[in-house]
Amino acid sequence: MRIRLCQDSTAAVAGMVRSGALDLGFLRDPSPLSDSAELVSQEVAVERIAAALPHDHRLAGADESGLDELRDDDFVLPDADVLPDLARQVRRACHEAGFAPRSRAVADNVTGLVSYVASGLCVGLLPERLRDILSLGIAFGALRGQSPHLTTTVVAVRRPEADAAVLRLLELLPRGNYG
């Protein structure tokens, strides 16, 4: 078995799996799969979304805060054409909190979202598990409440005739809610 890691947009990863360039892809936004009969997807995780804050943000040390406490901050928003599910979730969650997020920047991948927050220009809403791998001057703050719009789903996508090693890997993946 050979493992090659590749990071790209959801649509690009789905396209690489569809074409056979990749055997398996992990996607946070399964929207491009909605009309794909040639790919099989399965949920592998559900993660809570947290506030991603510059390290010197007024809420950076708080154990928990309300999303409404970010109403006056500038946001980096996910590009609605490339990350439609995450963009929709962010807008709905902010709407539920009583405000429309003020856009300072738009990013078409998670790396871009993280970069804008790390630069200190704005705040963002990102999957909470990213806090375990990031130390770029970003503080993650838990958000109060159980809004269904503050979760993200990770799906594994493969072709129906996937290699046995891919199927075995999927069997071994722990499943569950990571929030």
XYZ file of N, CA and C in Angstrom:
537
model
N 0.846 -1.172 0.000
C 0.000 0.000 0.000
C 0.889 1.230 0.000
N 0.531 2.191 -0.799
C 1.246 3.452 -0.892
C 0.285 4.551 -0.469
N 0.756 5.458 0.369
C -0.089 6.566 0.827
C 0.483 7.864 0.289
N -0.372 8.649 -0.338
C 0.000 9.972 -0.834
C -1.039 10.947 -0.312
N -0.604 11.933 0.427
C -1.524 12.922 0.966
C -1.611 14.107 0.026
N -2.808 14.577 -0.172
C -3.045 15.689 -1.082
C -4.114 16.577 -0.467
N -3.848 17.861 -0.413
C -4.831 18.800 0.112
C -5.291 19.700 -1.014
N -6.605 19.834 -1.149
C -7.151 20.688 -2.187
C -8.586 21.024 -1.811
N -9.255 21.743 -2.658
C -10.657 22.074 -2.402
C -11.503 20.810 -2.452
N -12.675 20.890 -1.871
C -13.595 19.761 -1.872
C -13.885 19.284 -3.283
N -14.188 20.219 -4.173
C -14.509 19.853 -5.553
C -13.315 19.183 -6.227
N -12.106 19.690 -5.983
C -10.913 19.108 -6.603
C -10.647 17.706 -6.079
N -10.781 17.509 -4.762
C -10.562 16.174 -4.193
C -11.602 15.202 -4.728
N -12.863 15.608 -4.760
C -13.917 14.745 -5.317
C -13.602 14.405 -6.776
N -13.126 15.381 -7.539
C -12.760 15.148 -8.934
C -11.608 14.164 -9.072
N -10.608 14.254 -8.176
C -9.472 13.331 -8.229
C -9.910 11.907 -7.890
N -10.835 11.780 -6.947
C -11.357 10.444 -6.633
C -12.164 9.922 -7.819
N -12.998 10.772 -8.385
C -13.836 10.403 -9.538
C -12.974 9.919 -10.714
N -11.852 10.606 -10.953
C -10.992 10.262 -12.096
C -10.057 9.093 -11.822
N -9.935 8.689 -10.567
C -9.031 7.596 -10.224
C -7.653 8.051 -9.785
N -7.395 9.358 -9.770
C -6.097 9.860 -9.305
C -5.913 9.604 -7.809
N -7.004 9.585 -7.068
C -6.995 9.230 -5.642
C -7.989 8.099 -5.435
N -7.678 7.212 -4.506
C -8.591 6.127 -4.168
C -9.600 6.542 -3.106
N -9.219 7.498 -2.272
C -10.036 7.887 -1.136
C -9.819 9.360 -0.839
N -10.866 10.057 -0.529
C -10.759 11.462 -0.150
C -11.586 11.726 1.082
N -11.165 12.689 1.880
C -11.922 13.115 3.047
C -12.374 14.545 2.806
N -13.654 14.775 2.922
C -14.243 16.072 2.603
C -15.029 16.608 3.784
N -14.913 17.901 4.030
C -15.723 18.545 5.063
C -17.026 19.085 4.481
N -17.079 19.253 3.206
C -18.260 19.825 2.567
C -18.699 18.891 1.456
N -19.649 17.999 1.744
C -20.033 17.009 0.737
C -20.960 17.535 -0.360
N -21.180 18.828 -0.427
C -22.095 19.394 -1.423
C -21.804 18.956 -2.857
N -20.540 18.907 -3.312
C -20.283 18.499 -4.704
C -20.689 17.061 -4.999
N -21.000 16.282 -3.971
C -21.346 14.882 -4.180
C -22.835 14.677 -4.396
N -23.625 15.702 -4.202
C -25.073 15.541 -4.216
C -25.607 14.971 -5.526
N -24.917 15.199 -6.615
C -25.400 14.693 -7.905
C -24.462 13.635 -8.494
N -23.634 13.022 -7.661
C -22.633 12.093 -8.159
C -23.035 10.646 -7.888
N -23.426 9.951 -8.942
C -23.767 8.538 -8.815
C -22.510 7.666 -8.853
N -21.382 8.231 -9.320
C -20.173 7.418 -9.457
C -19.308 7.390 -8.207
N -19.718 8.098 -7.154
C -18.956 8.107 -5.908
C -19.828 7.633 -4.754
N -19.186 7.011 -3.798
C -19.851 6.546 -2.589
C -19.281 7.357 -1.440
N -20.140 7.821 -0.559
C -19.635 8.572 0.591
C -20.174 7.967 1.875
N -19.386 8.121 2.916
C -19.831 7.679 4.230
C -19.328 8.664 5.271
N -20.174 8.972 6.216
C -19.820 9.898 7.283
C -18.793 9.232 8.188
N -17.735 9.977 8.517
C -16.728 9.443 9.428
C -16.598 10.269 10.703
N -17.108 11.488 10.708
C -17.027 12.305 11.912
C -17.990 13.485 11.817
N -18.414 13.943 12.971
C -19.161 15.187 13.079
C -18.414 16.023 14.114
N -18.025 17.214 13.728
C -17.243 18.082 14.613
C -17.998 19.366 14.902
N -17.812 19.863 16.106
C -18.368 21.171 16.433
C -17.515 22.256 15.794
N -18.147 23.347 15.507
C -17.437 24.518 15.003
C -17.204 25.452 16.178
N -16.018 26.017 16.220
C -15.632 26.920 17.304
C -15.214 28.261 16.718
N -15.135 29.238 17.587
C -14.622 30.541 17.181
C -13.103 30.448 17.087
N -12.566 30.828 15.950
C -11.113 30.907 15.762
C -10.753 32.383 15.896
N -9.910 32.679 16.863
C -9.627 34.069 17.225
C -8.129 34.350 17.161
N -7.755 35.551 16.766
C -6.341 35.920 16.884
C -5.915 35.772 18.351
N -4.667 35.415 18.590
C -4.210 35.143 19.961
C -4.390 36.314 20.916
N -4.462 37.535 20.400
C -4.623 38.698 21.269
C -6.067 39.224 21.291
N -7.011 38.455 20.814
C -8.422 38.850 20.791
C -8.965 38.921 22.217
N -9.888 39.792 22.479
C -10.448 39.988 23.823
C -11.076 38.724 24.406
N -11.535 37.786 23.566
C -12.154 36.548 24.047
C -11.214 35.347 23.988
N -9.955 35.566 23.629
C -9.028 34.456 23.396
C -8.837 33.554 24.610
N -8.924 34.060 25.801
C -8.711 33.228 26.988
C -9.986 32.669 27.590
N -11.115 33.018 27.047
C -12.393 32.587 27.628
C -12.622 31.099 27.406
N -13.168 30.435 28.425
C -13.504 29.014 28.286
C -14.621 28.818 27.272
N -15.536 29.767 27.252
C -16.707 29.663 26.392
C -17.263 31.068 26.187
N -17.836 31.301 25.027
C -18.462 32.590 24.757
C -19.638 32.371 23.820
N -20.458 33.380 23.723
C -21.583 33.302 22.808
C -21.175 33.846 21.450
N -21.709 33.268 20.402
C -21.414 33.752 19.057
C -21.797 35.216 18.921
N -22.846 35.630 19.623
C -23.281 37.023 19.553
C -22.211 37.990 20.054
N -21.255 37.513 20.832
C -20.176 38.369 21.327
C -19.185 38.740 20.214
N -19.337 38.121 19.047
C -18.463 38.425 17.905
C -19.157 39.318 16.883
N -20.338 39.802 17.204
C -21.127 40.575 16.236
C -20.409 41.811 15.710
N -19.518 42.413 16.475
C -18.824 43.628 16.038
C -17.452 43.346 15.415
N -17.099 42.092 15.301
C -15.808 41.716 14.725
C -15.910 41.531 13.217
N -14.793 41.708 12.544
C -14.690 41.362 11.125
C -14.442 39.864 11.034
N -15.028 39.229 10.022
C -14.914 37.783 9.824
C -14.171 37.467 8.530
N -13.499 36.327 8.530
C -13.098 35.690 7.278
C -14.197 34.666 7.022
N -14.764 34.709 5.833
C -15.877 33.829 5.491
C -15.452 32.807 4.446
N -16.016 31.605 4.534
C -15.736 30.610 3.498
C -16.364 31.044 2.176
N -15.653 30.830 1.086
C -16.173 31.138 -0.245
C -17.396 30.263 -0.512
N -18.536 30.880 -0.777
C -19.789 30.145 -0.961
C -19.791 29.276 -2.210
N -18.950 29.587 -3.188
C -18.889 28.757 -4.392
C -18.033 27.505 -4.190
N -17.028 27.602 -3.335
C -16.092 26.499 -3.140
C -16.408 25.694 -1.875
N -16.845 26.366 -0.835
C -17.187 25.728 0.444
C -18.640 26.056 0.810
N -19.586 25.654 -0.025
C -20.968 26.090 0.191
C -21.576 25.637 1.505
N -21.264 24.431 1.951
C -21.856 23.935 3.187
C -21.355 24.732 4.389
N -20.048 24.931 4.486
C -19.485 25.694 5.594
C -19.955 27.147 5.543
N -20.003 27.733 4.358
C -20.480 29.120 4.218
C -21.916 29.240 4.704
N -22.741 28.286 4.341
C -24.144 28.276 4.765
C -24.244 28.143 6.292
N -23.455 27.247 6.866
C -23.474 27.041 8.311
C -23.082 28.310 9.068
N -22.028 28.954 8.613
C -21.554 30.173 9.283
C -22.634 31.253 9.229
N -23.202 31.457 8.067
C -24.239 32.501 7.941
C -25.473 32.181 8.777
N -25.909 30.918 8.773
C -27.085 30.540 9.563
C -26.830 30.682 11.053
N -25.650 30.239 11.499
C -25.323 30.331 12.922
C -25.281 31.791 13.368
N -24.678 32.652 12.568
C -24.637 34.080 12.908
C -26.043 34.667 12.897
N -26.848 34.282 11.930
C -28.236 34.756 11.859
C -29.002 34.342 13.117
N -28.815 33.084 13.543
C -29.451 32.614 14.780
C -28.993 33.424 15.984
N -27.742 33.910 15.934
C -27.197 34.708 17.035
C -27.604 36.174 16.923
N -28.349 36.529 15.869
C -28.892 37.877 15.760
C -28.081 38.867 14.955
N -27.183 38.398 14.105
C -26.402 39.342 13.297
C -25.950 38.687 12.005
N -25.562 39.514 11.058
C -24.939 39.052 9.819
C -23.437 39.295 9.960
N -22.605 38.282 9.680
C -21.165 38.485 9.842
C -20.634 39.527 8.862
N -19.802 40.407 9.372
C -19.190 41.452 8.543
C -17.916 40.885 7.919
N -17.908 40.771 6.609
C -16.808 40.128 5.902
C -15.605 41.048 5.749
N -14.467 40.589 6.226
C -13.194 41.275 6.012
C -12.442 40.598 4.873
N -12.670 39.257 4.777
C -11.976 38.473 3.758
C -12.799 37.232 3.446
N -12.503 36.637 2.303
C -13.148 35.391 1.876
C -12.028 34.427 1.497
N -12.155 33.169 1.926
C -11.134 32.164 1.612
C -11.797 30.933 1.006
N -11.069 30.270 0.105
C -11.643 29.111 -0.572
C -11.156 27.781 -0.014
N -10.423 27.814 1.121
C -10.037 26.567 1.787
C -9.747 26.858 3.257
N -9.639 25.801 4.034
C -9.435 25.952 5.474
C -8.107 26.638 5.762
N -7.076 26.345 4.977
C -5.776 26.986 5.181
C -5.893 28.500 5.046
N -6.638 28.958 4.077
C -6.852 30.392 3.904
C -7.623 30.993 5.068
N -8.644 30.293 5.527
C -9.412 30.781 6.677
C -8.501 30.943 7.886
N -7.688 29.934 8.136
C -6.757 29.960 9.269
C -5.755 31.105 9.117
N -5.245 31.303 7.921
C -4.230 32.332 7.685
C -4.741 33.733 7.996
N -5.961 34.027 7.588
C -6.519 35.348 7.891
C -6.669 35.565 9.391
N -7.119 34.530 10.107
C -7.261 34.665 11.562
C -5.882 34.840 12.196
N -4.911 34.010 11.794
C -3.559 34.083 12.358
C -2.905 35.439 12.109
N -3.282 36.090 11.005
C -2.711 37.404 10.706
C -3.226 38.486 11.643
N -4.292 38.171 12.373
C -4.870 39.144 13.297
C -5.905 40.044 12.666
N -6.214 39.841 11.393
C -7.156 40.714 10.688
C -8.618 40.489 11.055
N -8.952 39.268 11.475
C -10.360 38.958 11.667
C -10.518 37.670 12.466
N -11.767 37.330 12.726
C -12.109 36.082 13.395
C -12.753 35.158 12.367
N -12.911 33.898 12.729
C -13.572 32.952 11.843
C -14.258 31.869 12.642
N -15.014 31.064 11.956
C -15.640 29.889 12.563
C -15.076 28.673 11.847
N -14.415 27.804 12.611
C -13.702 26.660 12.044
C -13.968 25.402 12.850
N -13.771 24.243 12.250
C -13.927 22.999 13.004
C -13.017 23.000 14.240
N -13.595 22.687 15.367
C -12.903 22.766 16.653
C -11.658 21.879 16.727
N -11.665 20.746 16.047
C -10.526 19.828 16.111
C -9.253 20.423 15.503
N -9.371 21.474 14.724
C -8.178 22.110 14.165
C -7.291 22.680 15.269
N -7.863 22.964 16.419
C -7.057 23.519 17.516
C -5.941 22.575 17.926
N -6.141 21.268 17.710
C -5.142 20.287 18.098
C -3.911 20.294 17.192
N -4.033 20.872 16.011
C -2.898 20.865 15.079
C -2.367 22.260 14.772
N -3.034 23.283 15.272
C -2.622 24.648 14.967
C -2.004 25.329 16.178
N -0.919 26.013 15.960
C -0.333 26.845 17.006
C 0.185 28.131 16.380
N -0.530 28.631 15.403
C -0.094 29.793 14.632
C -0.547 31.124 15.216
N -0.685 31.192 16.511
C -1.185 32.428 17.089
C -2.695 32.510 17.025
N -3.333 31.353 17.003
C -4.793 31.306 16.964
C -5.291 30.688 18.257
N -6.321 31.287 18.826
C -6.986 30.722 19.992
C -8.352 30.221 19.547
N -8.715 29.048 19.996
C -10.042 28.513 19.689
C -10.906 28.656 20.918
N -12.098 29.172 20.724
C -13.026 29.340 21.828
C -14.304 28.575 21.586
N -14.696 27.792 22.570
C -15.956 27.067 22.480
C -17.105 28.060 22.447
N -18.117 27.717 21.680
C -19.300 28.563 21.568
C -20.445 27.932 22.349
N -21.124 28.747 23.150
C -22.277 28.256 23.902
C -23.389 27.850 22.960
N -24.145 26.870 23.374
C -25.323 26.479 22.615
C -25.075 25.253 21.773
N -26.145 24.698 21.282
C -26.087 23.462 20.501
C -26.675 23.659 19.110
N -26.407 24.765 18.480
C -26.958 25.039 17.162
C -26.564 23.955 16.173
N -27.521 23.435 15.402
C -27.150 22.464 14.367
C -26.287 23.091 13.280
N -26.229 24.397 13.268
C -25.417 25.087 12.270
C -24.011 25.354 12.773
N -23.664 24.757 13.898
C -22.310 24.896 14.412
C -21.623 23.534 14.457
N -21.883 22.727 13.437
C -21.191 21.452 13.290
C -20.759 21.305 11.839
N -19.762 20.494 11.632
C -19.332 20.167 10.284
C -19.174 18.657 10.195
N -19.513 18.114 9.068
C -19.438 16.679 8.863
C -18.261 16.352 7.951
N -17.517 15.341 8.333
C -16.426 14.853 7.491
C -16.913 13.561 6.843
N -16.813 13.496 5.525
C -17.201 12.275 4.815
C -15.991 11.724 4.078
N -15.969 10.401 3.975
C -14.971 9.732 3.152
C -15.657 9.432 1.830
N -14.981 9.689 0.745
C -15.566 9.477 -0.576
C -14.660 8.541 -1.374
N -15.287 7.610 -2.086
C -14.542 6.642 -2.879
C -15.398 6.215 -4.065
N -14.745 5.556 -5.021
C -15.491 4.981 -6.140
C -16.146 3.678 -5.667
N -17.251 3.266 -6.271
C -17.929 2.038 -5.831
C -17.045 0.798 -5.889
N -16.121 0.736 -6.850
C -15.260 -0.439 -7.004
C -13.922 -0.243 -6.295
N -13.951 0.335 -5.108
C -12.727 0.668 -4.371
C -11.897 -0.572 -4.063
N -10.603 -0.356 -4.005
C -9.639 -1.376 -3.632
C -9.970 -1.916 -2.233
N -9.664 -3.178 -1.981
C -9.940 -3.800 -0.681
C -9.226 -3.071 0.455
N -8.044 -2.528 0.199
C -7.310 -1.793 1.238
C -8.067 -0.534 1.652
N -8.701 0.132 0.701
C -9.494 1.325 1.006
C -10.679 0.936 1.878
N -11.358 -0.139 1.514
C -12.515 -0.591 2.291
C -12.106 -0.986 3.705
N -10.956 -1.630 3.834
C -10.476 -2.029 5.166
C -10.123 -0.800 5.992
N -9.477 0.184 5.392
C -9.155 1.418 6.093
C -10.420 2.080 6.621
N -11.452 2.133 5.806
C -12.709 2.747 6.232
C -13.338 1.979 7.386
N -13.184 0.664 7.399
C -13.691 -0.137 8.516
C -12.969 0.194 9.818
N -11.682 0.520 9.719
C -10.865 0.770 10.901
C -11.001 2.179 11.471
N -11.542 3.100 10.688
C -11.665 4.483 11.155
C -12.631 4.574 12.328
N -12.202 5.255 13.385
C -13.159 5.475 14.474
C -14.242 6.437 13.992
N -15.451 6.187 14.393
C -16.556 7.053 13.980
C -17.139 7.701 15.227
N -17.688 8.854 15.012
C -18.380 9.467 16.139
C -18.384 10.964 16.072
N -18.916 11.502 17.127
C -19.023 12.938 17.265
C -17.796 13.419 18.021
N -17.068 14.338 17.427
C -15.837 14.848 18.042
C -16.033 16.247 18.594
N -17.183 16.551 19.103
C -17.427 17.908 19.565
C -17.669 18.038 20.998
